[in-house]
Structures are given as C-alpha cells and as structure tokens.
C-alpha cells in the first residue's frame, strides 16, 4: 500500500520524484523519503506527508539524475523518521524502497544480527536491504545476483527498487505480489507503484510480473530476468491514462470530483458494450466464456471493502436475472479456509485497483482448483487483469480519493451488463423485459446527474448531524448492500461509527440502539419491499429515532413519516443501487468536511491494499 517511484536518466531526478510522491500519496501518507545519487547517496526522510518532506529538503543537496523515493503506509514499525523509507544497509552500500511485507523477516534478522549486522529501525525492509548486502559481500556476487538470491530466501510480498553506492548508473527493481510499472522514455526510465507518476513523462510502459527482476542501466536496454534466472523479453504497452484525470479540476477534493464524475464513468463503462436500440449487450473480455457462464451451476464472487458491496448487488442481479446461484465471499476469508471449488465454477473477482492482495490470493486459490476466473477492475495492466482468464475493465478513470465512489457504481454497471447478457443468452427473461431493462440502463447517466442535484439538500442535512456519534443505515433487497456501502463511507472519512443492516433484521438486535439521538438512514425507494420498509420506518419512529430517508422522487408515504427526505429519480429496482448510493456518498463527504477531516486521505487508510 506504500507508493514507490524511481528515476534514472539525463534530467534532474528530484522534481520527478517529489511530484511522483504527490501522485502516489493516496497509497500511504504517514512518512516519506527520497534518496538521490550525487557523488554519493543523499538520503532525506521524515514522518508526515510529502509536503513535510518537501519542506525538510529545502536548502539541502537534491541534485542528481538518479534517485528513488517512497511514501509509506506503516506495516512493520510505527510512523517515524527512522522507520521511513528509503532504508540504507548497515554498511551504507545499498539504499532500498519497498512496498509489501517480508513475512520471515524475524528469522532473517536474527541470522543477520548473529553475523554482526545492527538495525536502526523496526522495519522488515531494513532486513531485506541488509540481506542483499550480506549476500553480495559474503558470496562475492554482483548486485543483480545478490538481489535474486535474496528474493529466493524471503517469504512475502515486495515491490522494491535498489540503488547502490558503488554503481550509480544502475537501478534494480523487482516485484512479487505488489504492483510495479516501468516507464520507458528517451534515454530514461521511470519506476513506480502505478502509472500516475509516469503519465506526463511517457506513454510506453512495462508492467512487471511476479518474481521478475528488472536491471535498469543508463543508456542501456531494459533487461528483465526472473529470480530463477529465466530471461524475459519486456512487453511494452501503450499507457491508457489522461493527465487531466489526476487533477482536481476546481473541486475541493478528489472524492467530490469523483462523485460528480459518475455520470461519465457509468456511461464509459457501458460505451461500446450496450446498444439498447439494437437490443445488444457485448462484453468483449468475457465473450469467450459466454457458454460457460450460461451453463454455470454456481458463480462465486470475491472482493474486499466497497467491491464486496458491489458483489452483493451482483448476487441479487445474477440470481434475479440468470437464476444461477451466487455466493459472495470476502477474499480475505475465502483464501484462508478450505472452500469447495469445482472445475465448472465461475469465480468473478472485483477490485478497483486490480492489485488487492487478498483478492489476488483468492484468484490463485480458485485457479489451482480448475475454476474459470473472470475479473472486473479499473486499471489496465493490473495484476488481477493479468491473473484472470478474462473479464471487463470498468473504464471509470483514475480514482484518487481513498474512499471509493465511482468505482462502486462502475462495478455495479458491469455486473448489470454481464447479468443481462447471460440472461438473454440463457432465456431466463423475456425479450420484452430484456429490452425494457436495456432502455432504462442506457439513460442511467442522466438519472445520476439528477441524483447529484440533491447535493444542497444533503449538505443541509449534514450540518445537522456532523456531531452525531453513531449512524444506522437500513435497506432491503437490492438496497441492503447500499446501506452497507453508505455506512462504510461514513466510517472511512468522518470517523463516525456507522452500521448497515437489512431493515428487517433491525428488530433482531439493533433496534435496542434507537433513541432520539440516533440518526437512521433508510433507503426507501418505491420498488421491492416498499411497504415492509415503511413498517420498519414506523418501528424506528415509535422509539423516537430520527429518519433520513432516500426515496423515489414524488414519494408521499415516507415523506409524512421521515424527518428528512432525499429524492432520487425513479428507475428499475435492480438499478436503484447506482442512484441511491449517490446521496449517501455526498452525505459522508459533507459530514467529513464539516468535521474537518482529511477527506481524500483518511487516517490509517490507503487506497490500494496490496499487503495482508
């Protein structure tokens, strides 16, 4: 979850590195550091955000055209100056940056300590850099070989870049389980955790595969070899990213910008795939698996966090439209039990970044059992897109805000398209119903625009509840996952405790929490179990609870009971999550801003969870 960036070439490295750190700060922001070679390695690091590092290096020597930099999300060792990266070896021969976790660091540290190594930090990274130095010194091998030998001894995940005091014209990069991309420019190379620091410098990139080591030399061709000495030919791809997508473009926060981008991101996720006039849904990345999907006896969906909530919506969609049983699994739990997976199962893995460690591990487990794996992710070239047999990109564009917004609606859009495609091929819905749903889906972007017009109303409500200590979110059917997602958003960025529940389950425990100080957000749109939800609202009101209701535009029944009303346009029941989640995103955003919270970089969180 840390962000790493490196540069070697004719330009001054510092401006590239510091700008790269700002671009990567959504991956971690408890400390930052930079190391640049100029007749020796000048290393600067400090606790805090990248801006604090930038202030710290003022007046210091930051010249040089080779360097590495890091912004940290702490795993081993608390956030501090000494635990910040880059990390130097005991004899100061090597300096290294690392994203990942070395699981067997304790035993390696003990061996190195017995051989005279002393450690300054509590990080597993310091163990790795000393291990490489020890192998290089003890076995008399070159640095590339020492890195390969060391990586064969470690257990865990890593994306590393190594810089040597003795070889100032070379960087070594390697990865396993953590993302890494190499940008190729004019006589220069860029290395980063993702493409955001690279996009303004080059459009030619190489996405590294697990257990690969890249040898990057000034004025040389890029060399890639595995840790088992297999030579690989770098596969250069065209980078698909718009630089403007990385700017706030007048919005106060990336999160607000991304909430407002949802009409476009949903439209882009449907573009070229949905043609309502022709009555056609085509998902190119899964077209080869249509028959397997149509004949599937079971679909398993795996994900984490917000993507898991999208899977829950997917469960309703697939079972409703295709009549195929669906199981939704937390990837972090799925991978550590002994799940029953059959060769005719379809596993759909969902991740915004395409790098989620638990989801990747779940994919590998399912693949080992012979299942067919399809992925839904937002990042071309990501690990999940390469690990799966097929799948679809959401085309939501870069999502910088840590709290995921447009990724959720884009994921639900793809799941809707997939379910409709299968249902049409399988004949589980009538042609007229299929056409009706396609027509409605095509106009969803316009309806999201309308849902966004509730912003002023939501802001007024937020002002009244910014100091609440707890929230309860309730929904039924398709709206139950929306309740979970609304509660998660509030927890993530405002630090207010919130829980999402199926509305009918309230009387089985949570109703004990209801009093005059408890705001209860109810998704009460006019489809599905509408009358039942009204009864749940009455139960809350009978106990002096405060009702904030998300209703269908023009609703009259709920309006007479609720304390506050937020309207969304009418749509088909299965598409309600795409609309109803929008005011809940705005509610969490405005409450967090009013509370003075850092919306884009909430405490303890990072965007891409690439470690366990």
XYZ file of C-alpha atoms in Angstrom:
612
model
C 0.000 0.000 0.000
C 3.051 2.238 0.036
C 3.961 4.277 -3.017
C 7.347 3.945 -4.688
C 8.866 5.946 -7.525
C 12.323 5.997 -9.080
C 14.115 7.704 -11.963
C 17.294 7.293 -13.982
C 18.129 9.438 -16.976
C 19.552 12.802 -18.080
C 17.127 15.019 -16.130
C 17.270 16.166 -12.532
C 15.600 13.423 -10.544
C 14.194 15.463 -7.647
C 11.307 17.241 -9.429
C 10.188 13.952 -10.983
C 10.419 12.085 -7.699
C 8.684 14.648 -5.489
C 5.866 15.102 -7.997
C 5.593 11.330 -8.236
C 5.247 11.086 -4.467
C 2.399 13.586 -4.509
C 0.688 11.497 -7.165
C 1.181 8.340 -5.101
C 0.299 9.795 -1.721
C -3.132 8.186 -1.812
C -1.304 4.879 -1.316
C 0.191 5.935 2.024
C 0.979 9.151 3.821
C 2.423 8.588 7.281
C 6.034 9.255 6.239
C 8.034 9.945 3.099
C 11.604 9.957 1.899
C 13.899 10.420 -1.041
C 17.429 9.334 -1.982
C 19.389 10.883 -4.845
C 22.861 9.964 -6.043
C 25.358 12.806 -6.474
C 28.906 11.691 -5.652
C 27.264 9.560 -3.008
C 23.721 8.915 -1.883
C 21.955 11.856 -0.251
C 19.090 10.455 1.805
C 16.294 12.554 3.335
C 13.176 11.243 5.065
C 10.726 12.272 7.745
C 7.456 11.398 9.410
C 4.432 13.052 7.858
C 3.152 13.770 4.401
C 5.028 14.560 1.230
C 4.639 18.308 1.804
C 6.609 17.921 5.037
C 9.373 16.098 3.170
C 9.442 18.873 0.583
C 9.898 21.447 3.360
C 12.515 19.275 5.059
C 14.797 19.105 1.997
C 14.819 22.856 1.329
C 18.404 24.097 1.317
C 19.812 20.566 1.081
C 21.635 18.974 -1.835
C 18.966 17.394 -4.019
C 20.880 17.463 -7.301
C 21.458 14.312 -9.305
C 19.804 12.380 -12.090
C 19.225 9.028 -10.433
C 17.054 8.572 -7.376
C 14.373 6.662 -5.513
C 11.510 7.882 -3.335
C 8.787 6.439 -1.123
C 5.573 7.408 0.662
C 4.663 4.985 3.424
C 1.670 3.209 4.885
C 3.104 1.626 8.017
C 3.158 -2.146 8.463
C 6.258 -3.047 10.492
C 7.206 -0.194 12.813
C 5.188 2.870 13.717
C 5.319 6.012 11.556
C 8.580 7.798 12.405
C 11.629 9.376 10.818
C 13.732 6.270 11.366
C 11.109 3.849 10.010
C 10.539 5.939 6.889
C 11.930 4.796 3.542
C 14.332 4.758 1.714
C 16.269 2.424 4.002
C 20.046 2.010 3.858
C 22.043 -1.116 4.610
C 24.279 -1.373 7.665
C 27.452 -0.649 5.688
C 25.669 2.028 3.621
C 26.451 0.265 0.360
C 22.791 -0.019 -0.653
C 19.612 2.009 -0.335
C 16.213 0.457 -0.952
C 12.499 1.306 -1.140
C 9.858 -1.345 -0.566
C 6.116 -1.851 -0.832
C 4.971 -5.107 0.732
C 5.636 -7.348 3.716
C 8.531 -9.747 4.312
C 6.878 -12.410 6.451
C 10.034 -14.226 7.544
C 11.893 -11.026 8.433
C 12.275 -12.018 12.124
C 14.284 -15.193 11.429
C 16.363 -13.418 8.784
C 17.014 -10.547 11.182
C 18.228 -12.953 13.850
C 20.697 -14.570 11.425
C 21.990 -11.201 10.271
C 22.347 -9.967 13.844
C 24.482 -13.006 14.639
C 26.724 -12.030 11.712
C 27.276 -8.549 13.165
C 24.552 -6.502 11.494
C 22.927 -3.773 13.563
C 19.470 -2.385 12.867
C 18.189 1.148 13.358
C 14.509 0.683 12.501
C 11.695 -1.748 13.242
C 11.001 -2.342 9.547
C 11.126 -5.590 7.633
C 12.604 -3.544 4.784
C 15.853 -2.951 6.676
C 16.201 -6.718 7.000
C 15.839 -7.133 3.244
C 18.392 -4.482 2.292
C 20.904 -5.965 4.749
C 20.239 -9.453 3.433
C 21.097 -8.288 -0.092
C 24.250 -6.542 1.156
C 25.285 -9.610 3.139
C 24.886 -11.941 0.164
C 26.754 -9.565 -2.131
C 29.653 -9.282 0.329
C 29.784 -12.852 1.589
C 29.342 -14.653 -1.733
C 31.247 -12.160 -3.866
C 28.481 -11.833 -6.461
C 27.324 -8.751 -8.314
C 24.327 -6.750 -7.121
C 21.856 -8.260 -9.603
C 22.744 -11.775 -8.497
C 22.624 -10.772 -4.823
C 19.090 -9.414 -5.272
C 17.949 -12.629 -6.969
C 19.477 -14.832 -4.268
C 17.941 -12.709 -1.508
C 14.487 -12.767 -3.068
C 14.636 -16.545 -3.267
C 15.080 -16.552 0.517
C 12.292 -14.197 1.513
C 8.650 -15.082 2.073
C 6.019 -12.469 1.426
C 5.219 -9.646 -0.961
C 7.507 -6.988 -2.348
C 7.955 -4.305 -4.924
C 11.462 -2.942 -4.454
C 13.955 -0.625 -6.105
C 17.609 -0.879 -5.075
C 20.271 1.777 -5.570
C 23.956 1.081 -4.988
C 26.614 3.497 -3.742
C 29.151 1.720 -5.955
C 27.042 1.523 -9.136
C 25.460 4.942 -9.645
C 24.345 4.200 -13.202
C 22.011 1.355 -12.335
C 18.721 0.679 -10.538
C 17.373 -2.766 -9.811
C 13.626 -3.272 -9.492
C 11.762 -6.434 -8.536
C 8.227 -7.431 -7.631
C 6.080 -10.198 -6.204
C 2.527 -9.610 -5.062
C 2.866 -5.826 -5.078
C 2.378 -3.693 -8.202
C 5.184 -2.179 -10.253
C 5.333 -0.472 -13.631
C 8.373 0.746 -15.577
C 8.045 3.725 -17.896
C 10.353 3.965 -20.895
C 11.280 7.437 -22.125
C 14.026 8.947 -24.256
C 17.215 7.543 -22.715
C 15.433 7.474 -19.352
C 13.410 5.124 -17.182
C 10.754 5.637 -14.543
C 9.666 3.088 -11.950
C 6.501 3.406 -9.875
C 3.784 1.566 -7.986
C 1.285 2.621 -10.639
C 1.172 4.765 -13.728
C 0.106 8.042 -12.101
C 3.673 9.451 -11.700
C 4.634 8.314 -15.197
C 1.811 9.524 -17.428
C 3.229 13.014 -18.017
C 6.653 11.660 -18.986
C 5.934 8.679 -21.243
C 3.137 6.551 -22.659
C 5.291 3.439 -23.039
C 5.282 1.123 -20.047
C 6.174 -2.375 -18.946
C 4.043 -3.997 -16.240
C 6.281 -6.322 -14.282
C 5.187 -9.845 -13.398
C 5.752 -11.634 -10.120
C 9.298 -12.786 -9.345
C 10.780 -10.659 -12.115
C 13.884 -8.531 -11.633
C 14.487 -5.521 -13.885
C 18.018 -4.273 -14.445
C 17.799 -0.619 -15.428
C 21.033 0.920 -16.634
C 21.669 4.361 -18.009
C 21.877 4.292 -21.823
C 21.121 0.557 -21.943
C 18.132 -1.524 -22.969
C 15.868 -2.667 -20.171
C 16.737 -6.190 -19.020
C 14.292 -8.455 -17.194
C 15.104 -11.795 -15.627
C 13.285 -13.919 -13.072
C 14.704 -14.713 -9.652
C 15.359 -18.190 -11.109
C 17.464 -16.741 -13.951
C 14.942 -17.037 -16.776
C 15.480 -14.221 -19.265
C 12.273 -12.359 -20.197
C 11.557 -10.035 -23.109
C 10.000 -6.802 -21.824
C 6.461 -6.389 -23.165
C 5.975 -2.680 -23.848
C 2.388 -1.401 -23.738
C 0.740 1.892 -24.543
C -0.351 3.666 -21.374
C -4.060 4.498 -21.284
C -4.418 7.403 -18.879
C -5.439 11.046 -19.160
C -3.294 13.504 -17.232
C -6.305 15.740 -16.525
C -7.890 12.840 -14.626
C -5.177 13.263 -11.988
C -6.097 16.887 -11.251
C -8.925 18.165 -9.030
C -10.160 20.452 -11.812
C -11.676 23.026 -9.466
C -13.134 20.610 -6.932
C -12.079 20.952 -3.317
C -11.313 17.255 -3.024
C -10.735 14.316 -5.352
C -13.595 12.477 -3.656
C -16.111 15.163 -4.585
C -14.767 15.271 -8.123
C -15.100 11.507 -8.406
C -18.658 11.547 -7.038
C -19.552 14.052 -9.746
C -17.748 12.019 -12.417
C -20.173 9.115 -12.021
C -22.459 10.023 -14.932
C -19.399 9.891 -17.176
C -17.820 6.817 -15.588
C -21.053 4.821 -15.828
C -21.512 5.959 -19.424
C -17.917 4.994 -20.246
C -18.417 1.594 -18.619
C -21.357 0.986 -20.978
C -19.803 2.542 -24.085
C -19.301 0.010 -26.874
C -20.963 -2.667 -24.766
C -24.611 -1.635 -24.583
C -26.699 -0.817 -27.646
C -30.281 -0.525 -26.474
C -31.623 0.322 -29.927
C -30.185 -2.906 -31.355
C -31.029 -4.843 -28.181
C -27.419 -5.953 -27.754
C -25.006 -6.323 -24.819
C -21.461 -7.340 -25.730
C -18.629 -7.672 -23.217
C -15.560 -8.391 -25.306
C -13.436 -9.603 -22.410
C -15.904 -12.345 -21.483
C -17.278 -13.264 -24.896
C -15.146 -16.412 -24.997
C -16.707 -17.515 -21.710
C -20.360 -16.926 -22.608
C -21.218 -20.600 -22.822
C -19.505 -21.349 -19.519
C -21.472 -18.535 -17.893
C -24.756 -19.681 -19.418
C -24.251 -23.273 -18.246
C -22.682 -22.417 -14.880
C -24.108 -24.219 -11.884
C -22.630 -21.684 -9.468
C -20.895 -18.317 -9.508
C -18.594 -17.227 -6.686
C -17.832 -13.527 -6.309
C -14.781 -12.464 -4.289
C -13.724 -8.975 -3.269
C -12.907 -6.688 -0.345
C -14.431 -3.471 1.004
C -16.562 -1.452 -1.385
C -16.007 -4.018 -4.139
C -17.526 -6.635 -1.838
C -20.642 -4.478 -1.598
C -20.757 -4.357 -5.397
C -20.601 -8.170 -5.345
C -23.633 -8.252 -3.047
C -25.573 -6.210 -5.591
C -24.252 -8.625 -8.215
C -25.664 -11.547 -6.255
C -29.147 -10.052 -6.447
C -28.674 -9.243 -10.152
C -27.425 -12.651 -11.230
C -29.875 -14.690 -9.222
C -32.769 -12.450 -10.259
C -31.950 -12.357 -13.969
C -29.994 -15.549 -14.714
C -31.253 -17.925 -11.987
C -27.673 -19.023 -11.321
C -26.813 -19.466 -7.606
C -24.261 -16.931 -6.414
C -22.030 -16.943 -3.357
C -20.327 -13.717 -2.252
C -17.088 -14.115 -0.332
C -14.692 -11.793 1.437
C -11.454 -12.562 -0.376
C -9.551 -12.287 2.910
C -11.623 -15.118 4.417
C -12.016 -17.195 1.268
C -8.278 -17.627 0.861
C -7.697 -18.916 4.389
C -10.353 -21.560 4.653
C -10.798 -24.664 2.557
C -13.596 -23.603 0.211
C -15.388 -26.068 -2.019
C -14.446 -25.050 -5.555
C -15.368 -27.131 -8.570
C -13.942 -27.053 -12.072
C -17.265 -25.885 -13.509
C -17.489 -22.938 -11.082
C -17.138 -19.388 -12.328
C -15.263 -17.048 -9.981
C -15.713 -13.302 -10.514
C -13.057 -11.234 -8.747
C -13.654 -7.496 -8.334
C -11.113 -4.824 -7.389
C -10.843 -1.144 -8.270
C -7.047 -1.170 -8.381
C -6.640 -4.707 -9.666
C -3.899 -5.121 -7.057
C -5.783 -6.119 -3.880
C -3.559 -8.733 -2.228
C -6.321 -10.876 -0.708
C -8.307 -10.898 -3.943
C -5.222 -11.919 -5.914
C -4.591 -14.759 -3.469
C -8.225 -15.862 -3.772
C -7.828 -15.913 -7.563
C -4.754 -18.119 -7.342
C -6.560 -20.499 -4.980
C -9.550 -20.792 -7.297
C -7.305 -21.247 -10.351
C -5.478 -24.089 -8.616
C -8.837 -25.859 -8.308
C -9.558 -25.518 -12.018
C -12.268 -22.843 -11.827
C -12.728 -20.219 -14.543
C -11.748 -16.784 -13.250
C -13.172 -13.523 -14.565
C -12.063 -10.135 -13.303
C -13.680 -6.740 -13.039
C -11.194 -3.960 -12.357
C -10.399 -0.389 -13.276
C -6.686 -0.482 -14.141
C -5.362 -1.800 -17.425
C -2.214 -3.851 -16.869
C -3.013 -4.508 -13.204
C -2.167 -7.828 -11.583
C -5.771 -9.049 -11.464
C -6.315 -8.244 -15.134
C -3.312 -10.439 -15.923
C -4.094 -13.224 -13.450
C -7.660 -13.872 -14.623
C -8.798 -15.816 -17.668
C -10.934 -12.932 -18.912
C -13.075 -10.082 -17.671
C -14.013 -6.437 -18.129
C -12.473 -3.093 -17.282
C -14.781 -0.537 -15.735
C -13.239 2.459 -17.558
C -14.041 4.669 -14.570
C -10.754 6.546 -14.903
C -8.234 7.018 -12.064
C -9.794 7.088 -8.613
C -7.524 9.069 -6.298
C -9.764 9.566 -3.273
C -9.162 6.758 -0.802
C -12.896 6.266 -0.200
C -14.143 4.549 -3.330
C -17.146 6.144 -5.067
C -17.241 5.984 -8.843
C -15.613 2.544 -8.758
C -18.688 1.141 -6.968
C -21.221 2.414 -9.496
C -18.984 1.374 -12.408
C -18.594 -2.137 -10.962
C -22.351 -2.491 -10.499
C -22.791 -1.278 -14.083
C -20.509 -4.022 -15.418
C -22.233 -6.650 -13.267
C -25.593 -5.474 -14.613
C -24.380 -5.777 -18.191
C -22.946 -9.207 -17.522
C -26.145 -10.462 -15.875
C -28.282 -9.105 -18.717
C -26.011 -10.697 -21.311
C -26.230 -14.102 -19.634
C -29.994 -13.828 -19.067
C -30.542 -13.026 -22.733
C -28.421 -15.974 -23.904
C -29.991 -18.289 -21.358
C -33.559 -17.178 -21.988
C -34.330 -16.556 -18.323
C -36.036 -13.224 -19.073
C -38.440 -12.357 -21.841
C -37.307 -10.359 -24.849
C -39.632 -7.507 -23.922
C -38.306 -7.372 -20.348
C -34.722 -7.539 -21.620
C -35.348 -4.625 -23.977
C -37.053 -2.659 -21.197
C -34.017 -3.059 -18.948
C -31.582 -2.090 -21.710
C -33.565 1.056 -22.430
C -33.549 2.020 -18.755
C -29.881 1.253 -18.316
C -28.920 3.468 -21.226
C -30.393 6.555 -19.526
C -28.865 5.882 -16.091
C -26.104 8.520 -16.556
C -28.769 11.225 -16.928
C -30.504 9.946 -13.810
C -27.250 10.029 -11.859
C -26.959 13.682 -12.870
C -30.406 14.213 -11.389
C -29.446 12.368 -8.199
C -26.457 14.699 -7.845
C -28.831 17.673 -7.755
C -29.679 16.632 -4.169
C -26.266 17.977 -3.082
C -27.623 21.151 -1.426
C -30.265 19.179 0.454
C -27.662 16.677 1.625
C -25.372 19.497 2.793
C -28.184 20.953 4.929
C -28.797 17.546 6.499
C -25.069 17.069 7.061
C -24.882 20.291 9.055
C -27.458 18.907 11.481
C -25.727 15.579 12.034
C -21.996 16.314 11.764
C -21.594 15.781 15.525
C -23.550 12.532 15.732
C -21.649 9.697 17.374
C -23.444 6.854 15.611
C -25.473 6.219 12.453
C -27.632 3.279 11.417
C -28.244 2.528 7.717
C -31.141 0.290 6.673
C -32.158 -1.210 3.346
C -33.908 -4.275 1.955
C -33.257 -6.339 -1.155
C -31.073 -4.514 -3.650
C -30.823 -1.647 -1.165
C -29.264 -3.688 1.628
C -25.763 -3.531 0.012
C -26.348 0.211 -0.463
C -26.920 0.538 3.292
C -23.639 -1.261 3.928
C -21.807 0.965 1.466
C -23.303 4.142 2.920
C -22.208 3.141 6.415
C -18.714 2.254 5.213
C -18.276 5.625 3.508
C -19.256 7.491 6.686
C -16.887 5.422 8.830
C -14.000 5.763 6.410
C -13.841 9.515 6.089
C -15.714 11.083 9.042
C -14.692 8.564 11.761
C -18.301 8.318 12.949
C -19.352 4.825 13.912
C -21.968 3.533 11.479
C -23.556 0.170 10.765
C -25.532 -1.077 7.787
C -28.280 -3.652 8.294
C -31.039 -5.361 6.381
C -34.062 -3.375 7.566
C -35.923 -6.491 8.670
C -33.020 -7.501 10.919
C -33.312 -4.318 12.969
C -35.790 -5.929 15.366
C -33.323 -8.761 15.973
C -30.939 -6.538 17.915
C -30.066 -3.108 16.501
C -33.441 -1.668 17.475
C -32.057 -1.513 21.022
C -29.819 1.341 19.855
C -32.679 3.546 18.684
C -33.275 6.741 20.636
C -33.765 10.442 19.988
C -30.040 10.855 19.266
C -29.691 8.080 16.675
C -29.894 9.147 13.006
C -31.242 6.263 10.911
C -30.675 6.441 7.160
C -33.266 4.347 5.335
C -33.120 3.588 1.628
C -36.870 3.582 0.971
C -37.293 3.707 -2.795
C -40.636 2.647 -4.210
C -39.670 -0.767 -5.601
C -39.269 -4.163 -3.964
C -40.264 -4.371 -0.302
C -41.508 -0.804 -0.126
C -44.431 -1.489 2.231
C -42.167 -3.525 4.517
C -39.642 -0.684 4.664
C -42.428 1.702 5.647
C -43.207 -0.607 8.554
C -39.534 -0.535 9.574
C -39.592 3.261 9.492
C -42.651 3.264 11.758
C -40.816 0.999 14.192
C -37.953 3.493 14.374
C -40.291 6.467 14.767
C -42.154 4.710 17.595
C -38.866 4.747 19.501
C -38.078 8.424 18.803
C -35.454 7.631 16.154
C -34.536 10.239 13.559
C -35.247 9.149 9.977
C -33.225 10.336 6.990
C -34.921 8.677 4.025
C -33.674 8.218 0.481
C -36.887 7.998 -1.541
C -38.066 7.902 -5.115
C -38.899 11.333 -6.493
C -42.536 12.201 -5.786
C -42.867 9.803 -2.846
C -45.660 10.798 -0.455
C -45.985 7.965 2.062
C -42.452 8.091 3.502
C -42.423 11.884 3.355
C -45.142 12.016 6.039
C -43.035 9.911 8.416
C -39.395 10.835 7.796
C -37.639 13.770 9.395
C -35.509 14.417 6.309
C -36.029 13.406 2.691
C -33.517 12.973 -0.131
C -35.007 12.196 -3.545
C -33.555 10.123 -6.358
C -35.110 9.508 -9.793
C -37.320 6.505 -10.388
C -35.692 3.516 -12.049
C -35.907 -0.263 -12.229
C -35.378 -1.944 -8.874
C -32.122 -3.587 -9.932
C -30.613 -0.232 -10.921
C -31.615 1.589 -7.727
C -28.184 0.981 -6.069
C -26.479 3.036 -8.798
C -28.711 6.013 -7.946
C -29.373 5.573 -4.218
C -25.689 5.376 -3.309
C -25.020 8.873 -4.699
C -26.680 10.915 -1.885
C -25.056 8.605 0.682
C -21.645 9.377 -0.806
C -22.463 13.089 -0.616
C -23.680 12.720 2.985
C -20.433 11.120 4.116
C -18.404 13.684 2.174
C -20.126 16.756 3.604
C -20.138 15.437 7.173
C -16.413 14.695 6.933
C -15.631 18.156 5.552
C -17.736 19.827 8.244
C -15.843 17.838 10.882
C -12.505 18.999 9.475
C -11.435 15.513 8.363
C -8.975 14.868 5.551
C -11.445 13.513 3.026
C -9.016 12.251 0.396
C -6.524 10.793 2.868
C -8.420 9.487 5.905
C -6.354 8.292 8.826
C -4.972 4.754 8.802
C -6.284 4.027 5.301
C -4.626 3.667 1.926
C -6.199 3.355 -1.489
C -4.808 0.094 -2.731
C -4.498 -2.702 -0.149
C -1.542 -4.576 -1.578
C -0.453 -6.203 1.694
C -2.203 -8.607 4.043
